[in-house]
Amino acid sequence: MDLGYARVSTVKQDLDRQIDALEQVGIPRDRIYVDKKSGATTDRPGLRDVIAYAREGDTIVVHTLDRLGRTVRDTLNLIHELAERKIGVRNLADPIKVDSSNPDDPMAQLAVVLLALFGQMERTYTMERAAHARAVATAKGRRIGRPVVVDPSKLAWAAHLRDTGSTIAEIVEKTGIARTSLYRHLPPRPEQAATAAGTPPADRGPER
């Protein structure tokens, strides 16, 4: 079974172009999972649900591979994780065509190798940029390191209070966490994923 996945970065952007392309290759709207989320966030219920729904022999089809991951490396890791479950990934519009559902196709496998190469290059460049930023910050006398982290147990208590109807002011008073820290660290409310047909994803049961 082919399953579609489409994502745009903001609620103001339109999913139609991606959905139309997926429908053109025969994927019905009720099997196209969608997200209106930035690629920088890991909280993507549509992607999470299509991965959970997919079974051995299925293929997840996307318009372009950048819809799947925050980075080339993230995308490559996801392709390999799905391949271990014998689930393929196929793109429609990238210059490099990836189809991990066909391990006997040498060109498809070459595309995955090229993707791995780009992922390694991206990682190297990221490390170099981070090292340069640290050097500049040190030279200017800025403090380097992770910011102070809110106590996870207090944060979990704050999330519980929020989800049971407490206001931010009440949460601040009960947990002692500053308002600005709450806005920065409090996890978003869980979202209900939907398909392009506007319906909740079908329950396919546990994977065997």
PDB file of C-alpha atoms in Angstrom:
ATOM      1  CA  MET A   1       0.000   0.000   0.000  1.00  0.00           C
ATOM      2  CA  ASP A   2       1.202   3.513  -0.834  1.00  0.00           C
ATOM      3  CA  LEU A   3       0.678   6.104   1.922  1.00  0.00           C
ATOM      4  CA  GLY A   4       1.109   9.833   1.327  1.00  0.00           C
ATOM      5  CA  TYR A   5       2.606  12.473   3.597  1.00  0.00           C
ATOM      6  CA  ALA A   6       2.453  16.237   3.023  1.00  0.00           C
ATOM      7  CA  ARG A   7       3.720  19.093   5.194  1.00  0.00           C
ATOM      8  CA  VAL A   8       3.875  22.877   5.074  1.00  0.00           C
ATOM      9  CA  SER A   9       5.692  25.059   7.590  1.00  0.00           C
ATOM     10  CA  THR A  10       2.867  27.410   8.594  1.00  0.00           C
ATOM     11  CA  VAL A  11      -0.919  27.423   8.720  1.00  0.00           C
ATOM     12  CA  LYS A  12      -0.907  30.142   6.042  1.00  0.00           C
ATOM     13  CA  GLN A  13       0.759  27.876   3.487  1.00  0.00           C
ATOM     14  CA  ASP A  14      -1.229  25.603   1.204  1.00  0.00           C
ATOM     15  CA  LEU A  15      -0.970  21.808   1.116  1.00  0.00           C
ATOM     16  CA  ASP A  16      -2.887  21.500  -2.161  1.00  0.00           C
ATOM     17  CA  ARG A  17       0.124  21.231  -4.489  1.00  0.00           C
ATOM     18  CA  GLN A  18       1.610  18.335  -2.527  1.00  0.00           C
ATOM     19  CA  ILE A  19      -1.749  16.597  -2.093  1.00  0.00           C
ATOM     20  CA  ASP A  20      -2.529  16.945  -5.814  1.00  0.00           C
ATOM     21  CA  ALA A  21       0.839  15.374  -6.703  1.00  0.00           C
ATOM     22  CA  LEU A  22       0.195  12.455  -4.348  1.00  0.00           C
ATOM     23  CA  GLU A  23      -3.302  11.944  -5.755  1.00  0.00           C
ATOM     24  CA  GLN A  24      -1.835  11.940  -9.285  1.00  0.00           C
ATOM     25  CA  VAL A  25       0.130   8.788  -8.405  1.00  0.00           C
ATOM     26  CA  GLY A  26      -3.002   7.070  -7.118  1.00  0.00           C
ATOM     27  CA  ILE A  27      -3.003   7.780  -3.377  1.00  0.00           C
ATOM     28  CA  PRO A  28      -6.511   8.655  -2.110  1.00  0.00           C
ATOM     29  CA  ARG A  29      -6.958  11.609   0.217  1.00  0.00           C
ATOM     30  CA  ASP A  30      -7.863   9.409   3.179  1.00  0.00           C
ATOM     31  CA  ARG A  31      -4.391   7.832   2.950  1.00  0.00           C
ATOM     32  CA  ILE A  32      -2.530  11.158   2.764  1.00  0.00           C
ATOM     33  CA  TYR A  33      -1.377  12.301   6.204  1.00  0.00           C
ATOM     34  CA  VAL A  34      -0.775  16.016   6.669  1.00  0.00           C
ATOM     35  CA  ASP A  35       1.001  18.442   8.993  1.00  0.00           C
ATOM     36  CA  LYS A  36       1.122  22.210   9.147  1.00  0.00           C
ATOM     37  CA  LYS A  37       4.319  22.304  11.136  1.00  0.00           C
ATOM     38  CA  SER A  38       7.816  23.683  10.741  1.00  0.00           C
ATOM     39  CA  GLY A  39      10.426  21.091   9.860  1.00  0.00           C
ATOM     40  CA  ALA A  40      12.383  22.361  12.871  1.00  0.00           C
ATOM     41  CA  THR A  41       9.910  20.795  15.288  1.00  0.00           C
ATOM     42  CA  THR A  42       9.754  17.109  16.169  1.00  0.00           C
ATOM     43  CA  ASP A  43       6.067  17.406  17.124  1.00  0.00           C
ATOM     44  CA  ARG A  44       4.508  16.355  13.831  1.00  0.00           C
ATOM     45  CA  PRO A  45       1.426  14.213  14.519  1.00  0.00           C
ATOM     46  CA  GLY A  46       0.751  13.505  10.846  1.00  0.00           C
ATOM     47  CA  LEU A  47       4.229  12.072  10.289  1.00  0.00           C
ATOM     48  CA  ARG A  48       4.062  10.180  13.559  1.00  0.00           C
ATOM     49  CA  ASP A  49       0.741   8.604  12.572  1.00  0.00           C
ATOM     50  CA  VAL A  50       1.703   7.612   9.021  1.00  0.00           C
ATOM     51  CA  ILE A  51       4.823   5.892  10.389  1.00  0.00           C
ATOM     52  CA  ALA A  52       2.732   4.083  13.010  1.00  0.00           C
ATOM     53  CA  TYR A  53       0.120   3.072  10.401  1.00  0.00           C
ATOM     54  CA  ALA A  54       2.619   1.748   7.821  1.00  0.00           C
ATOM     55  CA  ARG A  55       3.204  -1.989   7.673  1.00  0.00           C
ATOM     56  CA  GLU A  56       5.753  -4.267   6.009  1.00  0.00           C
ATOM     57  CA  GLY A  57       5.570  -3.838   2.240  1.00  0.00           C
ATOM     58  CA  ASP A  58       4.040  -0.333   2.394  1.00  0.00           C
ATOM     59  CA  THR A  59       5.689   2.757   0.898  1.00  0.00           C
ATOM     60  CA  ILE A  60       5.492   6.289   2.287  1.00  0.00           C
ATOM     61  CA  VAL A  61       5.395   8.727  -0.632  1.00  0.00           C
ATOM     62  CA  VAL A  62       6.299  12.426  -0.334  1.00  0.00           C
ATOM     63  CA  HIS A  63       6.461  15.263  -2.829  1.00  0.00           C
ATOM     64  CA  THR A  64      10.035  16.089  -1.785  1.00  0.00           C
ATOM     65  CA  LEU A  65      12.254  14.527   0.880  1.00  0.00           C
ATOM     66  CA  ASP A  66      12.585  17.740   2.901  1.00  0.00           C
ATOM     67  CA  ARG A  67       8.969  17.152   3.986  1.00  0.00           C
ATOM     68  CA  LEU A  68      10.189  14.244   6.143  1.00  0.00           C
ATOM     69  CA  GLY A  69      13.086  15.546   8.226  1.00  0.00           C
ATOM     70  CA  ARG A  70      14.641  18.636   9.739  1.00  0.00           C
ATOM     71  CA  THR A  71      17.942  17.807   8.022  1.00  0.00           C
ATOM     72  CA  VAL A  72      19.285  15.457   5.384  1.00  0.00           C
ATOM     73  CA  ARG A  73      20.689  13.335   8.214  1.00  0.00           C
ATOM     74  CA  ASP A  74      17.290  13.136   9.940  1.00  0.00           C
ATOM     75  CA  THR A  75      15.683  12.084   6.668  1.00  0.00           C
ATOM     76  CA  LEU A  76      18.333   9.450   6.011  1.00  0.00           C
ATOM     77  CA  ASN A  77      17.963   8.039   9.538  1.00  0.00           C
ATOM     78  CA  LEU A  78      14.209   7.801   9.046  1.00  0.00           C
ATOM     79  CA  ILE A  79      14.639   6.013   5.702  1.00  0.00           C
ATOM     80  CA  HIS A  80      16.937   3.439   7.344  1.00  0.00           C
ATOM     81  CA  GLU A  81      14.622   2.972  10.339  1.00  0.00           C
ATOM     82  CA  LEU A  82      11.687   2.338   8.011  1.00  0.00           C
ATOM     83  CA  ALA A  83      13.792   0.020   5.838  1.00  0.00           C
ATOM     84  CA  GLU A  84      14.429  -2.147   8.908  1.00  0.00           C
ATOM     85  CA  ARG A  85      10.637  -2.571   9.119  1.00  0.00           C
ATOM     86  CA  LYS A  86      10.590  -3.283   5.356  1.00  0.00           C
ATOM     87  CA  ILE A  87       8.737  -0.026   4.681  1.00  0.00           C
ATOM     88  CA  GLY A  88       9.877   2.013   1.696  1.00  0.00           C
ATOM     89  CA  VAL A  89      10.155   5.758   1.071  1.00  0.00           C
ATOM     90  CA  ARG A  90       9.654   7.335  -2.349  1.00  0.00           C
ATOM     91  CA  ASN A  91       9.860  10.967  -3.475  1.00  0.00           C
ATOM     92  CA  LEU A  92       8.171  12.529  -6.483  1.00  0.00           C
ATOM     93  CA  ALA A  93       9.772  15.868  -7.338  1.00  0.00           C
ATOM     94  CA  ASP A  94      13.402  15.938  -6.112  1.00  0.00           C
ATOM     95  CA  PRO A  95      16.201  15.963  -8.704  1.00  0.00           C
ATOM     96  CA  ILE A  96      17.547  12.795  -7.046  1.00  0.00           C
ATOM     97  CA  LYS A  97      14.887  10.095  -7.077  1.00  0.00           C
ATOM     98  CA  VAL A  98      14.880   7.935  -3.952  1.00  0.00           C
ATOM     99  CA  ASP A  99      12.901   4.705  -3.782  1.00  0.00           C
ATOM    100  CA  SER A 100      14.007   2.583  -0.851  1.00  0.00           C
ATOM    101  CA  SER A 101      11.063   0.225  -1.438  1.00  0.00           C
ATOM    102  CA  ASN A 102      13.019  -1.407  -4.283  1.00  0.00           C
ATOM    103  CA  PRO A 103      16.313  -2.799  -2.895  1.00  0.00           C
ATOM    104  CA  ASP A 104      17.074  -4.544  -6.220  1.00  0.00           C
ATOM    105  CA  ASP A 105      17.215  -1.276  -8.164  1.00  0.00           C
ATOM    106  CA  PRO A 106      20.877  -0.121  -8.201  1.00  0.00           C
ATOM    107  CA  MET A 107      19.952   3.457  -9.092  1.00  0.00           C
ATOM    108  CA  ALA A 108      17.523   3.678  -6.174  1.00  0.00           C
ATOM    109  CA  GLN A 109      20.236   2.434  -3.817  1.00  0.00           C
ATOM    110  CA  LEU A 110      22.763   4.863  -5.313  1.00  0.00           C
ATOM    111  CA  ALA A 111      20.346   7.695  -4.498  1.00  0.00           C
ATOM    112  CA  VAL A 112      20.286   6.594  -0.838  1.00  0.00           C
ATOM    113  CA  VAL A 113      24.112   6.516  -0.808  1.00  0.00           C
ATOM    114  CA  LEU A 114      24.219  10.043  -2.239  1.00  0.00           C
ATOM    115  CA  LEU A 115      21.760  11.151   0.405  1.00  0.00           C
ATOM    116  CA  ALA A 116      24.074   9.703   3.076  1.00  0.00           C
ATOM    117  CA  LEU A 117      26.997  11.634   1.579  1.00  0.00           C
ATOM    118  CA  PHE A 118      25.040  14.892   1.665  1.00  0.00           C
ATOM    119  CA  GLY A 119      24.040  14.134   5.264  1.00  0.00           C
ATOM    120  CA  GLN A 120      27.680  13.715   6.297  1.00  0.00           C
ATOM    121  CA  MET A 121      28.640  16.942   4.517  1.00  0.00           C
ATOM    122  CA  GLU A 122      25.799  18.771   6.247  1.00  0.00           C
ATOM    123  CA  ARG A 123      26.919  17.439   9.653  1.00  0.00           C
ATOM    124  CA  THR A 124      30.510  18.563   9.023  1.00  0.00           C
ATOM    125  CA  TYR A 125      29.411  22.062   8.007  1.00  0.00           C
ATOM    126  CA  THR A 126      27.123  22.309  11.049  1.00  0.00           C
ATOM    127  CA  MET A 127      29.967  21.340  13.406  1.00  0.00           C
ATOM    128  CA  GLU A 128      32.263  23.894  11.777  1.00  0.00           C
ATOM    129  CA  ARG A 129      29.665  26.667  12.100  1.00  0.00           C
ATOM    130  CA  ALA A 130      29.037  25.762  15.755  1.00  0.00           C
ATOM    131  CA  ALA A 131      32.767  25.782  16.524  1.00  0.00           C
ATOM    132  CA  HIS A 132      33.146  29.181  14.861  1.00  0.00           C
ATOM    133  CA  ALA A 133      30.178  30.589  16.815  1.00  0.00           C
ATOM    134  CA  ARG A 134      31.659  29.330  20.107  1.00  0.00           C
ATOM    135  CA  ALA A 135      35.022  30.882  19.278  1.00  0.00           C
ATOM    136  CA  VAL A 136      33.408  34.242  18.491  1.00  0.00           C
ATOM    137  CA  ALA A 137      31.320  34.135  21.676  1.00  0.00           C
ATOM    138  CA  THR A 138      34.363  33.283  23.806  1.00  0.00           C
ATOM    139  CA  ALA A 139      36.346  36.114  22.258  1.00  0.00           C
ATOM    140  CA  LYS A 140      33.561  38.528  23.193  1.00  0.00           C
ATOM    141  CA  GLY A 141      33.393  37.244  26.751  1.00  0.00           C
ATOM    142  CA  ARG A 142      29.992  35.633  26.456  1.00  0.00           C
ATOM    143  CA  ARG A 143      29.016  32.649  28.573  1.00  0.00           C
ATOM    144  CA  ILE A 144      28.988  29.403  26.618  1.00  0.00           C
ATOM    145  CA  GLY A 145      26.967  26.382  27.601  1.00  0.00           C
ATOM    146  CA  ARG A 146      23.448  25.134  28.035  1.00  0.00           C
ATOM    147  CA  PRO A 147      20.896  27.457  29.621  1.00  0.00           C
ATOM    148  CA  VAL A 148      19.464  26.664  33.021  1.00  0.00           C
ATOM    149  CA  VAL A 149      16.945  23.827  32.684  1.00  0.00           C
ATOM    150  CA  VAL A 150      13.617  23.840  34.504  1.00  0.00           C
ATOM    151  CA  ASP A 151      13.116  20.943  36.938  1.00  0.00           C
ATOM    152  CA  PRO A 152      11.387  18.227  34.816  1.00  0.00           C
ATOM    153  CA  SER A 153       9.087  17.197  37.682  1.00  0.00           C
ATOM    154  CA  LYS A 154       7.919  20.802  38.116  1.00  0.00           C
ATOM    155  CA  LEU A 155       7.436  21.111  34.368  1.00  0.00           C
ATOM    156  CA  ALA A 156       5.343  17.918  34.296  1.00  0.00           C
ATOM    157  CA  TRP A 157       3.250  19.294  37.183  1.00  0.00           C
ATOM    158  CA  ALA A 158       2.817  22.564  35.286  1.00  0.00           C
ATOM    159  CA  ALA A 159       1.683  20.684  32.142  1.00  0.00           C
ATOM    160  CA  HIS A 160      -0.840  18.734  34.232  1.00  0.00           C
ATOM    161  CA  LEU A 161      -2.184  21.947  35.740  1.00  0.00           C
ATOM    162  CA  ARG A 162      -2.453  23.548  32.282  1.00  0.00           C
ATOM    163  CA  ASP A 163      -4.262  20.527  30.839  1.00  0.00           C
ATOM    164  CA  THR A 164      -6.737  20.475  33.733  1.00  0.00           C
ATOM    165  CA  GLY A 165      -7.717  24.111  33.283  1.00  0.00           C
ATOM    166  CA  SER A 166      -5.370  26.181  35.448  1.00  0.00           C
ATOM    167  CA  THR A 167      -4.387  29.635  34.209  1.00  0.00           C
ATOM    168  CA  ILE A 168      -0.758  30.624  33.681  1.00  0.00           C
ATOM    169  CA  ALA A 169      -0.921  32.843  36.782  1.00  0.00           C
ATOM    170  CA  GLU A 170      -2.151  29.915  38.869  1.00  0.00           C
ATOM    171  CA  ILE A 171       0.550  27.641  37.472  1.00  0.00           C
ATOM    172  CA  VAL A 172       3.244  30.199  38.305  1.00  0.00           C
ATOM    173  CA  GLU A 173       1.952  30.465  41.870  1.00  0.00           C
ATOM    174  CA  LYS A 174       1.703  26.691  42.399  1.00  0.00           C
ATOM    175  CA  THR A 175       4.956  25.587  40.730  1.00  0.00           C
ATOM    176  CA  GLY A 176       7.252  28.560  41.316  1.00  0.00           C
ATOM    177  CA  ILE A 177       8.299  28.498  37.648  1.00  0.00           C
ATOM    178  CA  ALA A 178       8.654  31.968  36.144  1.00  0.00           C
ATOM    179  CA  ARG A 179       6.091  32.941  33.515  1.00  0.00           C
ATOM    180  CA  THR A 180       8.762  33.395  30.816  1.00  0.00           C
ATOM    181  CA  SER A 181      10.187  29.945  31.585  1.00  0.00           C
ATOM    182  CA  LEU A 182       6.739  28.423  31.313  1.00  0.00           C
ATOM    183  CA  TYR A 183       6.205  29.917  27.875  1.00  0.00           C
ATOM    184  CA  ARG A 184       9.650  28.701  26.815  1.00  0.00           C
ATOM    185  CA  HIS A 185       9.586  25.171  28.229  1.00  0.00           C
ATOM    186  CA  LEU A 186       5.967  24.090  28.629  1.00  0.00           C
ATOM    187  CA  PRO A 187       5.257  21.467  25.939  1.00  0.00           C
ATOM    188  CA  PRO A 188       2.429  22.261  23.506  1.00  0.00           C
ATOM    189  CA  ARG A 189      -0.916  20.572  23.858  1.00  0.00           C
ATOM    190  CA  PRO A 190      -1.125  17.294  21.884  1.00  0.00           C
ATOM    191  CA  GLU A 191      -2.649  17.692  18.444  1.00  0.00           C
ATOM    192  CA  GLN A 192      -5.035  15.354  16.673  1.00  0.00           C
ATOM    193  CA  ALA A 193      -3.563  14.299  13.357  1.00  0.00           C
ATOM    194  CA  ALA A 194      -5.757  14.256  10.261  1.00  0.00           C
ATOM    195  CA  THR A 195      -5.538  13.028   6.715  1.00  0.00           C
ATOM    196  CA  ALA A 196      -6.025  15.177   3.618  1.00  0.00           C
ATOM    197  CA  ALA A 197      -9.635  13.948   3.526  1.00  0.00           C
ATOM    198  CA  GLY A 198     -10.246  15.839   6.770  1.00  0.00           C
ATOM    199  CA  THR A 199     -10.780  12.656   8.762  1.00  0.00           C
ATOM    200  CA  PRO A 200      -8.797  11.098  11.637  1.00  0.00           C
ATOM    201  CA  PRO A 201      -6.282   8.418  10.552  1.00  0.00           C
ATOM    202  CA  ALA A 202      -7.713   4.892  10.428  1.00  0.00           C
ATOM    203  CA  ASP A 203      -6.724   2.491  13.191  1.00  0.00           C
ATOM    204  CA  ARG A 204      -4.820  -0.356  11.625  1.00  0.00           C
ATOM    205  CA  GLY A 205      -4.129  -2.238  14.840  1.00  0.00           C
ATOM    206  CA  PRO A 206      -0.788  -3.386  16.238  1.00  0.00           C
ATOM    207  CA  GLU A 207       2.022  -4.213  13.827  1.00  0.00           C
ATOM    208  CA  ARG A 208       2.825  -7.894  13.580  1.00  0.00           C
TER     209      ARG A 208
END
